[in-house]
Amino acid sequence: MNRSDMLHRVQEQTGSGDSWDIVVIGGGATGLGVAVDAAARGYRVALFESSDFGKGTSSRSTKLIHGGVRYLQQGNVPLVMEALRERGILRTNAPHLVWDLPFVVPNYQWWEAPFYGIGMRVYDVLAGRYGFGRSQNLSVAETIDRLPTIETGGLRGGVVYHDGQFDDARLLVHMAMTAWEQGAVILNYCPVVNVTKSGDGFVDGVIVRDVESNQEIRVRSRVVINATGAWTDSVRDLDQKGASPVIRPSQGVHIVLDRSFLPGSSAIMVPKTDDDRVLFAIPWHDRVLVGTTDTPVDTVVSEPRPRDEEVAFLLRHAARYLARDPSADDVLSVFAGIRPLVSDVDDADTAGVSREHAIRISDSGLISIAGGKWTTYRKMAKDAVSAAQALGDLEDAGCPTRHLRLHGYHANADRFGRLSVFGADAPEIEKLMRSGPGMGEPIHPRLDLTPAEIVWGCREEMARTLDDMLARRSRSLILDARAAIEAAPRVAAVMADELGFDGTWVTSQVSAFVAIARGYVWPPEA
Ligand SMILES: Cc1cc2nc3c(=O)[nH]c(=O)nc-3n(C[C@H](O)[C@H](O)[C@H](O)COP(=O)(O)OP(=O)(O)OC[C@H]3O[C@@H](n4cnc5c(N)ncnc54)[C@H](O)[C@@H]3O)c2cc1C
């Protein structure tokens, strides 16, 4: 994937006066899912992302491809079944990026073993042939065997069940590459600044601004799909001033701890927090993620900041279940994301708002798709493209994504060790690692990132800024924020070399990145 080529294709299409079939606004899970689906159906597709792919919510998830035990507790069986089915499909199409993770619900009360044991059995049954592994009750010894650092005072045993885990930003990059391989044009750093209409008042395209050249381009399209997540209402407003809001934004925060807090290969699922939700402690890329919170917010920003009380909540709950209580000084990184929940009701509690997705078509024909979750992105995309097909009177084409392998597909990617998430691309990165002195050496003692991956990210994955590289092409920022800050000058130098930028670029990128990364350091520095 090359950004200049993509831009050139957009300019050419505009120059020829030709129309795209579908323009997608937003490069998160929803938008890229739509681009993959639409391109695979054979439509001419262009996607525009205002920042980087996943800069919004999609790189800030709990990294679970799951049916949602919580929705089972709420009795939303259709949602759980749909998500379990999608979970199975995604693991089949991207086995290098979605893997099975055992979750243990530790039991401290007599009633928990039968209660959660039966609940998880129902979860297994709902998964049917898409099941990942059977749940079972555990004795105290078996629970400690799986969770060596679990709080043992009063422990009566546990229940283990299985769900999916993934690397969200990497899946997104591979979805972008899949869409491109299917013929779509995918542009980051290209916000849609306006929606255009034909004489009869119907949406007939958008105006985008290329951030790198500051040039505006008029892009014609038969259908425009708004997939901007938490920003859905701002694009609806471009279409119709004062359009009624559909998004109820809610912030979720995670803290990241050293792996010694939760060694072993199982996660902990806390079924009931003080605010009646579920909470996870999950091994991920040799760290432990603890999350998440659910706090309604009024404003949507691209770098949401965790609140003191959210981090305190996570530390307090982690301490209840871990033998060694983590303190604020143990937090390697903290990150926040905004859920784009869809709601018409005026309910103060966003934890109760539906996680289902919704499609709205405005009077002028702008299709907005929002809500849902990462796990169900393929189904969301299918519904949105089918709506576009009908609205734009596009040629009939069935949805082929049920069996579409995603970029990087590899049935046995484990053999690539920590490069397994690159799937079939891993051998190319290994080759780069051998291509020169130091190319395979970690750039920082606490980070796995090597110059080879940085070069790969710039050359093949459209990384344009230091933040792209440290937050999403690699996950350095959320694995260890202080280490990412320390590594920033070296990483920027390798990027500048590859992308042909000078020392001024390096200086400005480092200072922009450090300003972002400080928001991930906990406790916050003065
Ligand atoms: C804390 C948290 C944990 C979660 N955990 C999970 C989980 O474990 N599993 C799961 O299945 N789901 C999870 N979710 C839900 C899931 O992450 C979201 O549903 C999903 O990422 C939303 O994707 P999206 O594409 O709709 O939004 P986004 O990822 O936010 O993408 C929208 C994009 O639109 C872009 N944009 C905005 N305006 C414009 C414009 N004018 N022009 C161009 N681009 C624009 C933004 O920059 C953004 O990148 C979690 C959510 C949160 C907040």
Coordinates of C-alpha atoms and ligand atoms in Angstrom, one line a residue:
M1 CA 0.0 0.0 0.0
N2 CA 1.4 3.3 -1.0
R3 CA -0.2 6.6 -0.1
S4 CA 1.0 8.6 -3.1
D5 CA -0.4 6.0 -5.5
M6 CA -3.7 6.0 -3.6
L7 CA -3.9 9.8 -3.8
H8 CA -3.0 9.8 -7.4
R9 CA -5.9 7.4 -8.1
V10 CA -8.4 9.7 -6.4
Q11 CA -7.1 12.7 -8.3
E12 CA -7.3 10.8 -11.6
Q13 CA -10.9 9.7 -10.9
T14 CA -11.8 13.3 -10.0
G15 CA -10.0 14.6 -13.1
S16 CA -11.9 12.2 -15.4
G17 CA -15.2 13.4 -14.0
D18 CA -16.0 9.8 -13.0
S19 CA -17.9 8.7 -10.0
W20 CA -17.0 6.1 -7.4
D21 CA -19.7 3.6 -6.5
I22 CA -19.2 4.0 -2.8
V23 CA -17.2 6.5 -0.7
V24 CA -16.6 5.4 2.9
I25 CA -15.9 8.0 5.6
G26 CA -13.8 6.7 8.5
G27 CA -11.0 4.2 8.7
G28 CA -11.9 2.3 11.9
A29 CA -13.2 -1.3 12.1
T30 CA -16.6 -0.2 10.6
G31 CA -15.3 1.8 7.7
L32 CA -12.5 -0.6 6.7
G33 CA -15.0 -3.5 7.1
V34 CA -17.3 -1.7 4.7
A35 CA -14.4 -1.0 2.2
V36 CA -13.4 -4.7 2.3
D37 CA -17.0 -5.9 1.7
A38 CA -17.8 -3.3 -1.0
A39 CA -14.5 -3.8 -2.9
A40 CA -14.9 -7.6 -2.7
R41 CA -18.4 -7.3 -4.3
G42 CA -16.7 -5.5 -7.2
Y43 CA -17.7 -1.9 -6.5
R44 CA -15.4 1.0 -7.1
V45 CA -14.6 2.1 -3.5
A46 CA -12.7 5.0 -2.0
L47 CA -12.2 5.3 1.8
F48 CA -11.1 8.5 3.6
E49 CA -9.7 8.6 7.1
S50 CA -9.1 12.0 8.8
S51 CA -6.1 10.7 10.8
D52 CA -4.6 7.2 10.8
F53 CA -6.4 3.9 10.5
G54 CA -7.6 3.1 14.0
K55 CA -6.7 6.4 15.6
G56 CA -10.3 6.6 16.7
T57 CA -11.7 3.9 18.9
S58 CA -10.6 0.8 17.0
S59 CA -7.1 0.6 18.3
R60 CA -8.2 1.2 21.9
S61 CA -10.4 -1.9 22.5
T62 CA -10.0 -4.7 25.1
K63 CA -8.7 -6.8 22.2
L64 CA -11.4 -9.4 22.5
I65 CA -13.3 -11.1 19.7
H66 CA -16.1 -12.3 21.9
G67 CA -19.7 -13.2 22.1
G68 CA -20.0 -11.0 25.2
V69 CA -20.7 -12.9 28.4
R70 CA -22.1 -9.6 29.7
Y71 CA -24.8 -9.6 27.0
L72 CA -25.7 -13.1 28.1
Q73 CA -26.1 -11.8 31.6
Q74 CA -28.5 -9.2 30.2
G75 CA -30.4 -11.9 28.3
N76 CA -29.6 -10.6 24.8
V77 CA -29.3 -14.1 23.3
P78 CA -29.5 -12.9 19.6
L79 CA -26.7 -10.5 20.0
V80 CA -24.5 -13.1 21.7
M81 CA -25.3 -15.7 19.0
E82 CA -24.5 -13.2 16.2
A83 CA -21.2 -12.3 17.9
L84 CA -20.2 -15.9 18.5
R85 CA -20.8 -16.7 14.9
E86 CA -18.8 -13.7 13.7
R87 CA -16.0 -14.7 16.2
G88 CA -15.8 -18.1 14.5
I89 CA -15.8 -16.7 11.0
L90 CA -13.1 -14.2 11.8
R91 CA -10.8 -16.8 13.3
T92 CA -11.2 -18.9 10.2
N93 CA -10.4 -15.9 7.9
A94 CA -7.6 -14.4 10.0
P95 CA -6.1 -17.2 12.1
H96 CA -2.8 -15.3 12.4
L97 CA -4.6 -12.5 14.3
V98 CA -7.4 -14.1 16.3
W99 CA -6.6 -16.8 18.8
D100 CA -8.3 -18.7 21.6
L101 CA -7.9 -17.4 25.1
P102 CA -9.1 -19.3 28.2
F103 CA -10.8 -17.0 30.8
V104 CA -11.2 -18.0 34.4
V105 CA -14.0 -16.7 36.6
P106 CA -12.6 -17.1 40.1
N107 CA -15.2 -18.2 42.7
Y108 CA -15.2 -16.8 46.2
Q109 CA -18.8 -17.5 47.1
W110 CA -20.5 -20.9 47.3
W111 CA -23.1 -20.1 44.6
E112 CA -20.7 -18.8 42.0
A113 CA -19.5 -22.3 40.7
P114 CA -23.0 -23.6 39.8
F115 CA -24.2 -20.1 38.6
Y116 CA -21.3 -19.3 36.3
G117 CA -20.7 -22.9 35.4
I118 CA -24.2 -23.2 34.0
G119 CA -24.0 -19.7 32.4
M120 CA -20.8 -20.7 30.5
R121 CA -22.3 -24.0 29.5
V122 CA -25.1 -21.9 27.8
Y123 CA -22.4 -19.8 26.2
D124 CA -20.8 -23.0 24.7
V125 CA -24.2 -24.2 23.4
L126 CA -24.9 -20.8 21.8
A127 CA -21.5 -21.0 20.0
G128 CA -22.4 -24.3 18.6
R129 CA -20.1 -25.3 15.7
Y130 CA -18.3 -21.9 16.1
G131 CA -17.2 -22.9 19.6
F132 CA -13.5 -22.2 20.7
G133 CA -13.3 -24.7 23.6
R134 CA -15.6 -26.2 26.3
S135 CA -16.1 -24.5 29.6
Q136 CA -15.5 -26.4 32.8
N137 CA -15.5 -26.0 36.6
L138 CA -12.1 -25.9 38.2
S139 CA -11.0 -26.9 41.7
V140 CA -8.9 -24.5 43.8
A141 CA -5.7 -26.2 42.7
E142 CA -6.7 -26.1 39.1
T143 CA -7.6 -22.4 39.4
I144 CA -4.2 -21.6 40.9
D145 CA -2.5 -23.7 38.3
R146 CA -4.1 -21.5 35.6
L147 CA -3.8 -18.2 37.6
P148 CA -0.6 -18.6 39.8
T149 CA -1.0 -15.0 41.1
I150 CA -4.7 -15.1 41.9
E151 CA -5.8 -13.9 45.4
T152 CA -6.2 -17.2 47.3
G153 CA -7.8 -16.0 50.5
G154 CA -11.4 -17.5 50.4
L155 CA -10.9 -19.0 46.9
R156 CA -13.3 -21.8 46.3
G157 CA -12.4 -22.7 42.7
G158 CA -13.3 -21.3 39.3
V159 CA -15.0 -21.7 36.0
V160 CA -13.0 -21.6 32.7
Y161 CA -14.5 -20.7 29.4
H162 CA -13.0 -19.7 26.0
D163 CA -13.2 -16.6 23.9
G164 CA -11.1 -14.9 21.2
Q165 CA -8.3 -12.4 21.5
F166 CA -6.7 -10.3 18.8
D167 CA -4.5 -7.3 18.0
D168 CA -7.0 -4.6 17.0
A169 CA -4.7 -2.1 15.2
R170 CA -2.9 -4.9 13.3
L171 CA -6.2 -6.4 12.2
L172 CA -7.1 -3.0 10.9
V173 CA -4.0 -2.6 8.9
H174 CA -4.6 -6.1 7.4
M175 CA -8.2 -5.1 6.6
A176 CA -6.9 -2.0 4.8
M177 CA -4.5 -4.2 2.8
T178 CA -7.3 -6.6 2.0
A179 CA -9.5 -3.8 0.8
W180 CA -6.6 -2.4 -1.3
E181 CA -6.0 -5.9 -2.8
Q182 CA -9.6 -6.1 -3.7
G183 CA -9.3 -2.8 -5.6
A184 CA -10.3 -0.1 -3.1
V185 CA -8.5 3.1 -2.6
I186 CA -7.7 3.7 1.1
L187 CA -6.4 7.1 2.2
N188 CA -5.3 8.1 5.7
Y189 CA -4.8 11.8 6.7
C190 CA -7.6 12.8 4.4
P191 CA -10.6 14.1 6.3
V192 CA -14.0 14.6 4.7
V193 CA -14.6 18.3 5.1
N194 CA -18.0 18.5 3.4
V195 CA -20.7 16.4 1.8
T196 CA -21.9 17.5 -1.7
K197 CA -25.3 17.3 -3.2
S198 CA -26.8 17.2 -6.7
G199 CA -29.4 19.6 -7.9
D200 CA -32.2 17.4 -6.5
G201 CA -30.7 17.6 -3.0
F202 CA -29.2 14.1 -3.0
V203 CA -25.8 13.3 -1.7
D204 CA -23.5 12.9 -4.7
G205 CA -20.0 12.9 -3.1
V206 CA -17.7 14.6 -0.6
I207 CA -14.9 17.1 -0.4
V208 CA -11.7 15.7 1.2
R209 CA -8.6 17.6 2.3
D210 CA -5.2 15.9 1.9
V211 CA -3.5 16.9 5.1
E212 CA 0.0 16.5 3.7
S213 CA -0.5 18.9 0.8
N214 CA -3.5 20.8 2.2
Q215 CA -5.2 20.4 -1.1
E216 CA -9.0 19.9 -1.3
I217 CA -10.4 17.4 -3.8
R218 CA -14.0 17.0 -4.9
V219 CA -14.9 13.3 -5.0
R220 CA -18.1 12.1 -6.7
S221 CA -19.8 9.0 -5.6
R222 CA -23.2 7.2 -6.1
V223 CA -23.4 6.4 -2.4
V224 CA -21.6 7.8 0.6
I225 CA -21.3 5.8 3.8
N226 CA -20.6 7.5 7.1
A227 CA -18.7 5.1 9.3
T228 CA -17.1 7.6 11.7
G229 CA -17.9 5.9 15.0
A230 CA -18.1 8.4 17.8
W231 CA -17.9 11.2 15.2
T232 CA -21.0 10.0 13.3
D233 CA -23.0 13.0 14.3
S234 CA -20.5 15.6 13.1
V235 CA -20.7 14.0 9.6
R236 CA -24.4 13.9 9.8
D237 CA -24.3 17.5 10.6
L238 CA -22.3 18.2 7.4
D239 CA -25.1 16.6 5.5
Q240 CA -28.0 18.2 7.3
K241 CA -27.3 21.1 9.7
G242 CA -28.8 20.3 13.1
A243 CA -29.4 16.6 12.4
S244 CA -30.6 14.9 15.6
P245 CA -27.7 13.2 17.4
V246 CA -27.6 9.4 17.4
I247 CA -24.4 8.7 19.3
R248 CA -24.1 8.3 23.1
P249 CA -20.3 8.5 23.6
S250 CA -19.0 6.5 26.6
Q251 CA -15.3 6.3 27.6
G252 CA -13.5 3.1 28.5
V253 CA -10.1 3.0 30.1
H254 CA -7.5 0.3 30.4
I255 CA -4.3 0.1 32.4
V256 CA -1.3 -2.0 31.3
L257 CA 0.8 -3.9 33.9
D258 CA 3.9 -6.0 33.8
R259 CA 3.3 -9.6 33.0
S260 CA 4.5 -10.8 36.4
F261 CA 1.1 -9.6 37.8
L262 CA -0.6 -12.3 35.7
P263 CA 1.8 -15.0 34.4
G264 CA 0.4 -18.1 32.7
S265 CA -1.8 -18.1 29.6
S266 CA -5.3 -17.6 31.1
A267 CA -7.2 -14.3 31.6
I268 CA -9.3 -13.3 34.6
M269 CA -12.9 -12.4 34.1
V270 CA -14.5 -10.5 36.9
P271 CA -18.2 -11.0 36.5
K272 CA -19.5 -8.2 38.7
T273 CA -17.7 -4.9 39.4
D274 CA -18.9 -2.3 41.9
D275 CA -20.8 -0.7 39.1
D276 CA -22.4 -4.0 37.9
R277 CA -20.3 -4.7 34.8
V278 CA -17.7 -7.2 33.8
L279 CA -13.9 -6.5 34.0
F280 CA -11.0 -8.4 32.5
A281 CA -7.3 -8.9 33.3
I282 CA -5.8 -10.3 30.1
P283 CA -2.3 -11.4 29.1
W284 CA -1.5 -9.5 25.8
H285 CA 1.9 -9.1 24.0
D286 CA 3.7 -10.0 27.2
R287 CA 1.9 -7.5 29.4
V288 CA -1.4 -7.5 31.2
L289 CA -4.3 -5.3 30.2
V290 CA -6.9 -4.5 32.9
G291 CA -10.1 -2.9 31.8
T292 CA -12.4 -1.4 31.2
T293 CA -14.5 1.5 32.6
D294 CA -17.8 2.8 31.2
T295 CA -18.1 6.6 31.7
P296 CA -20.6 8.7 29.7
V297 CA -18.8 11.7 28.2
D298 CA -20.0 14.9 26.5
T299 CA -17.3 15.5 24.0
V300 CA -15.5 13.3 21.5
V301 CA -11.8 13.8 21.1
S302 CA -9.2 11.8 19.3
E303 CA -7.0 11.5 22.4
P304 CA -9.4 11.0 25.3
R305 CA -7.7 11.2 28.7
P306 CA -8.3 8.8 31.5
R307 CA -9.7 10.2 34.7
D308 CA -8.2 9.7 38.1
E309 CA -11.2 7.8 39.4
E310 CA -11.2 5.5 36.4
V311 CA -7.6 4.4 37.0
A312 CA -8.3 4.1 40.7
F313 CA -11.3 1.9 39.9
L314 CA -9.2 -0.5 37.8
L315 CA -6.4 -0.6 40.4
R316 CA -8.9 -1.3 43.2
H317 CA -10.6 -4.2 41.3
A318 CA -7.2 -5.7 40.1
A319 CA -6.0 -5.7 43.7
R320 CA -9.1 -7.7 44.8
Y321 CA -8.2 -10.5 42.5
L322 CA -4.4 -10.4 42.3
A323 CA -2.1 -11.7 45.2
R324 CA 0.2 -8.7 44.6
D325 CA -1.8 -5.4 44.6
P326 CA -0.7 -3.2 41.7
S327 CA -0.2 0.5 42.6
A328 CA -0.2 3.6 40.3
D329 CA 3.6 3.3 40.0
D330 CA 3.1 -0.2 38.4
V331 CA 1.1 1.2 35.5
L332 CA 3.2 1.0 32.3
S333 CA 0.6 2.7 30.2
V334 CA -3.0 3.8 30.4
F335 CA -5.2 4.3 27.3
A336 CA -8.8 5.4 26.8
G337 CA -11.3 4.9 23.9
I338 CA -14.8 6.2 23.2
R339 CA -17.6 3.7 22.5
P340 CA -19.8 4.9 19.7
L341 CA -23.0 3.7 21.3
V342 CA -26.2 4.3 19.4
S343 CA -29.2 5.4 21.4
D344 CA -32.4 7.4 21.1
V345 CA -33.2 7.2 24.8
D346 CA -32.2 9.7 27.4
D347 CA -30.6 7.3 29.7
A348 CA -27.8 8.5 32.0
D349 CA -26.2 5.0 32.3
T350 CA -24.3 4.1 29.1
A351 CA -23.5 0.6 30.4
G352 CA -27.2 -0.2 29.7
V353 CA -27.2 1.2 26.2
S354 CA -27.4 -1.5 23.4
R355 CA -24.2 -2.7 21.7
E356 CA -26.2 -3.5 18.6
H357 CA -25.5 -1.6 15.4
A358 CA -27.8 0.8 13.6
I359 CA -28.1 2.1 10.1
R360 CA -29.6 5.5 9.5
I361 CA -30.3 6.9 6.0
S362 CA -30.8 10.6 5.9
D363 CA -33.4 12.4 3.7
S364 CA -30.6 13.3 1.3
G365 CA -29.3 9.7 1.2
L366 CA -26.3 9.7 3.5
I367 CA -26.0 6.2 5.0
S368 CA -24.6 6.2 8.6
I369 CA -23.6 3.0 10.3
A370 CA -22.6 3.1 13.9
G371 CA -22.6 1.1 17.2
G372 CA -22.0 -2.6 17.2
K373 CA -18.5 -3.8 18.2
W374 CA -15.2 -4.9 16.7
T375 CA -16.4 -8.6 16.8
T376 CA -19.4 -7.9 14.5
Y377 CA -17.7 -5.6 12.0
R378 CA -18.2 -8.0 9.1
K379 CA -21.9 -8.3 9.7
M380 CA -22.2 -4.5 10.1
A381 CA -20.3 -4.0 6.8
K382 CA -22.5 -6.5 5.1
D383 CA -25.7 -4.7 6.2
A384 CA -24.3 -1.3 5.2
V385 CA -23.1 -2.3 1.8
S386 CA -26.4 -4.1 1.1
A387 CA -28.2 -0.8 2.0
A388 CA -25.8 1.1 -0.3
Q389 CA -26.5 -1.4 -3.1
A390 CA -30.3 -0.7 -2.9
L391 CA -30.0 3.0 -2.4
G392 CA -27.4 3.6 -5.2
D393 CA -29.1 1.1 -7.5
L394 CA -25.7 -0.6 -7.8
E395 CA -25.3 -3.8 -9.7
D396 CA -26.5 -6.8 -7.7
A397 CA -23.6 -8.6 -6.0
G398 CA -23.8 -11.0 -3.0
C399 CA -21.5 -10.5 0.0
P400 CA -18.4 -12.7 -0.3
T401 CA -16.7 -11.9 3.0
R402 CA -18.0 -15.0 4.8
H403 CA -15.1 -16.9 3.1
L404 CA -12.7 -14.1 2.3
R405 CA -9.3 -14.6 3.8
L406 CA -7.8 -11.4 5.2
H407 CA -4.4 -10.2 4.2
G408 CA -1.6 -12.0 6.1
Y409 CA -3.7 -15.2 6.4
H410 CA -1.5 -18.0 7.7
A411 CA -2.7 -21.3 9.2
N412 CA 0.4 -21.7 11.3
A413 CA 1.7 -18.2 12.1
D414 CA 2.8 -19.3 15.6
R415 CA 6.0 -20.4 14.0
F416 CA 7.0 -16.8 13.5
G417 CA 7.1 -16.1 17.3
R418 CA 6.4 -12.5 18.2
L419 CA 6.1 -11.7 14.4
S420 CA 3.1 -14.1 14.2
V421 CA 0.6 -11.2 14.0
F422 CA 2.2 -10.2 10.7
G423 CA 1.1 -13.6 9.4
A424 CA 2.2 -14.3 5.8
D425 CA 4.2 -11.1 5.8
A426 CA 6.5 -12.3 8.6
P427 CA 9.1 -13.9 6.4
E428 CA 9.5 -10.5 4.5
I429 CA 10.1 -8.8 7.8
E430 CA 12.6 -11.5 8.8
K431 CA 14.4 -10.8 5.5
L432 CA 14.5 -7.1 6.3
M433 CA 16.0 -8.0 9.8
R434 CA 18.8 -9.7 8.0
S435 CA 19.3 -6.9 5.5
G436 CA 21.7 -4.8 7.4
P437 CA 23.5 -4.3 10.7
G438 CA 21.2 -3.7 13.6
M439 CA 18.0 -4.1 11.5
G440 CA 16.9 -7.0 13.7
E441 CA 18.0 -5.5 17.0
P442 CA 15.3 -4.0 19.4
I443 CA 15.3 -0.2 19.3
H444 CA 14.8 0.0 23.0
P445 CA 15.6 -2.5 25.8
R446 CA 12.0 -2.6 27.0
L447 CA 10.4 -2.8 23.5
D448 CA 10.5 -5.6 20.9
L449 CA 10.3 -3.1 18.0
T450 CA 13.2 -3.4 15.5
P451 CA 14.2 -1.1 12.6
A452 CA 13.0 -3.8 10.2
E453 CA 9.4 -3.4 11.4
I454 CA 9.7 0.3 11.2
V455 CA 10.8 0.2 7.6
W456 CA 8.1 -2.3 6.8
G457 CA 5.4 -0.1 8.4
C458 CA 6.5 2.9 6.3
R459 CA 7.1 1.0 3.1
E460 CA 4.0 -1.3 3.0
E461 CA 1.5 -0.1 5.6
M462 CA 1.2 3.6 5.0
A463 CA 2.7 4.7 8.4
R464 CA 3.1 8.5 8.0
T465 CA 3.8 9.8 11.5
L466 CA 5.7 8.7 14.6
D467 CA 2.4 8.2 16.4
D468 CA 1.3 5.8 13.6
M469 CA 4.4 3.7 14.1
L470 CA 4.6 3.7 17.9
A471 CA 0.8 3.5 18.7
R472 CA -0.6 1.3 15.9
R473 CA 1.9 -0.3 13.5
S474 CA 3.7 -1.4 16.6
R475 CA 1.9 -1.3 20.0
S476 CA 4.9 0.3 21.9
L477 CA 2.9 3.2 23.3
I478 CA 0.3 1.1 25.0
L479 CA 2.8 -1.5 26.1
D480 CA 5.1 0.9 27.8
A481 CA 4.5 4.6 27.4
R482 CA 7.8 5.8 29.0
A483 CA 9.8 3.4 26.8
A484 CA 8.0 4.7 23.7
I485 CA 8.9 8.2 24.6
E486 CA 12.5 7.2 25.1
A487 CA 12.6 5.4 21.8
A488 CA 10.9 8.2 19.8
P489 CA 14.0 10.0 18.5
R490 CA 15.5 6.7 17.1
V491 CA 12.3 5.5 15.6
A492 CA 11.7 8.9 14.0
A493 CA 15.2 8.9 12.5
V494 CA 14.6 5.4 10.9
M495 CA 11.2 6.6 9.5
A496 CA 12.7 9.8 8.2
D497 CA 15.4 7.8 6.4
E498 CA 12.8 5.5 4.8
L499 CA 10.3 8.2 3.9
G500 CA 12.8 10.8 2.7
F501 CA 12.2 13.5 5.4
D502 CA 14.8 15.7 7.1
G503 CA 15.9 16.6 10.6
T504 CA 13.2 19.2 11.0
W505 CA 10.6 16.5 10.4
V506 CA 12.2 14.3 13.1
T507 CA 12.2 17.2 15.6
S508 CA 8.6 18.1 15.0
Q509 CA 7.4 14.4 15.0
V510 CA 9.2 13.7 18.3
S511 CA 7.7 16.7 20.0
A512 CA 4.2 15.9 18.6
F513 CA 4.5 12.3 19.7
V514 CA 5.8 13.2 23.2
A515 CA 2.8 15.5 23.7
I516 CA 0.4 12.6 22.9
A517 CA 2.4 9.9 24.8
R518 CA 2.4 12.0 28.0
G519 CA -1.3 11.2 28.2
Y520 CA -0.5 7.5 28.5
V521 CA 2.0 7.9 31.3
W522 CA 0.6 7.2 34.8
P523 CA 0.7 8.9 37.3
P524 CA 0.5 11.9 35.0
E525 CA 3.7 14.0 35.1
A526 CA 3.5 17.7 36.0
Ligands
LIG1 C1 -12.7 0.8 25.8 C2 -13.3 0.0 24.7 C3 -13.1 -1.4 24.7 C4 -13.7 -2.1 23.6 N1 -13.4 -3.5 23.6 C5 -14.0 -4.2 22.6 C6 -13.7 -5.6 22.5 O1 -12.8 -6.1 23.3 N2 -14.2 -6.3 21.5 C7 -15.1 -5.7 20.7 O2 -15.7 -6.5 19.8 N3 -15.4 -4.4 20.7 C8 -14.9 -3.6 21.6 N4 -15.1 -2.3 21.7 C9 -16.0 -1.7 20.7 C10 -15.2 -1.4 19.4 O3 -13.9 -1.0 19.7 C11 -15.9 -0.3 18.6 O4 -17.2 -0.7 18.4 C12 -15.2 -0.2 17.2 O5 -13.8 0.0 17.3 C13 -15.8 1.1 16.5 O6 -15.3 1.2 15.3 P1 -15.7 2.4 14.3 O7 -15.0 2.2 13.0 O8 -17.2 2.5 14.3 O9 -15.1 3.7 15.0 P2 -13.6 4.3 15.0 O10 -12.6 3.2 15.2 O11 -13.6 5.4 16.0 O12 -13.4 4.8 13.5 C14 -14.0 6.0 13.1 C15 -13.0 6.8 12.3 O13 -13.6 7.9 11.6 C16 -12.6 8.9 11.5 N5 -13.3 10.1 11.2 C17 -14.0 10.9 12.0 N6 -14.5 12.0 11.3 C18 -14.0 11.9 10.0 C19 -14.1 12.7 8.8 N7 -14.8 13.8 8.8 N8 -13.4 12.3 7.7 C20 -12.7 11.1 7.7 N9 -12.6 10.3 8.8 C21 -13.2 10.7 9.9 C22 -12.0 8.9 12.9 O14 -10.7 9.5 12.8 C23 -11.9 7.4 13.2 O15 -10.7 6.8 12.9 C24 -14.5 -1.5 22.7 C25 -14.7 -0.1 22.7 C26 -14.1 0.6 23.7 C27 -14.3 2.1 23.7

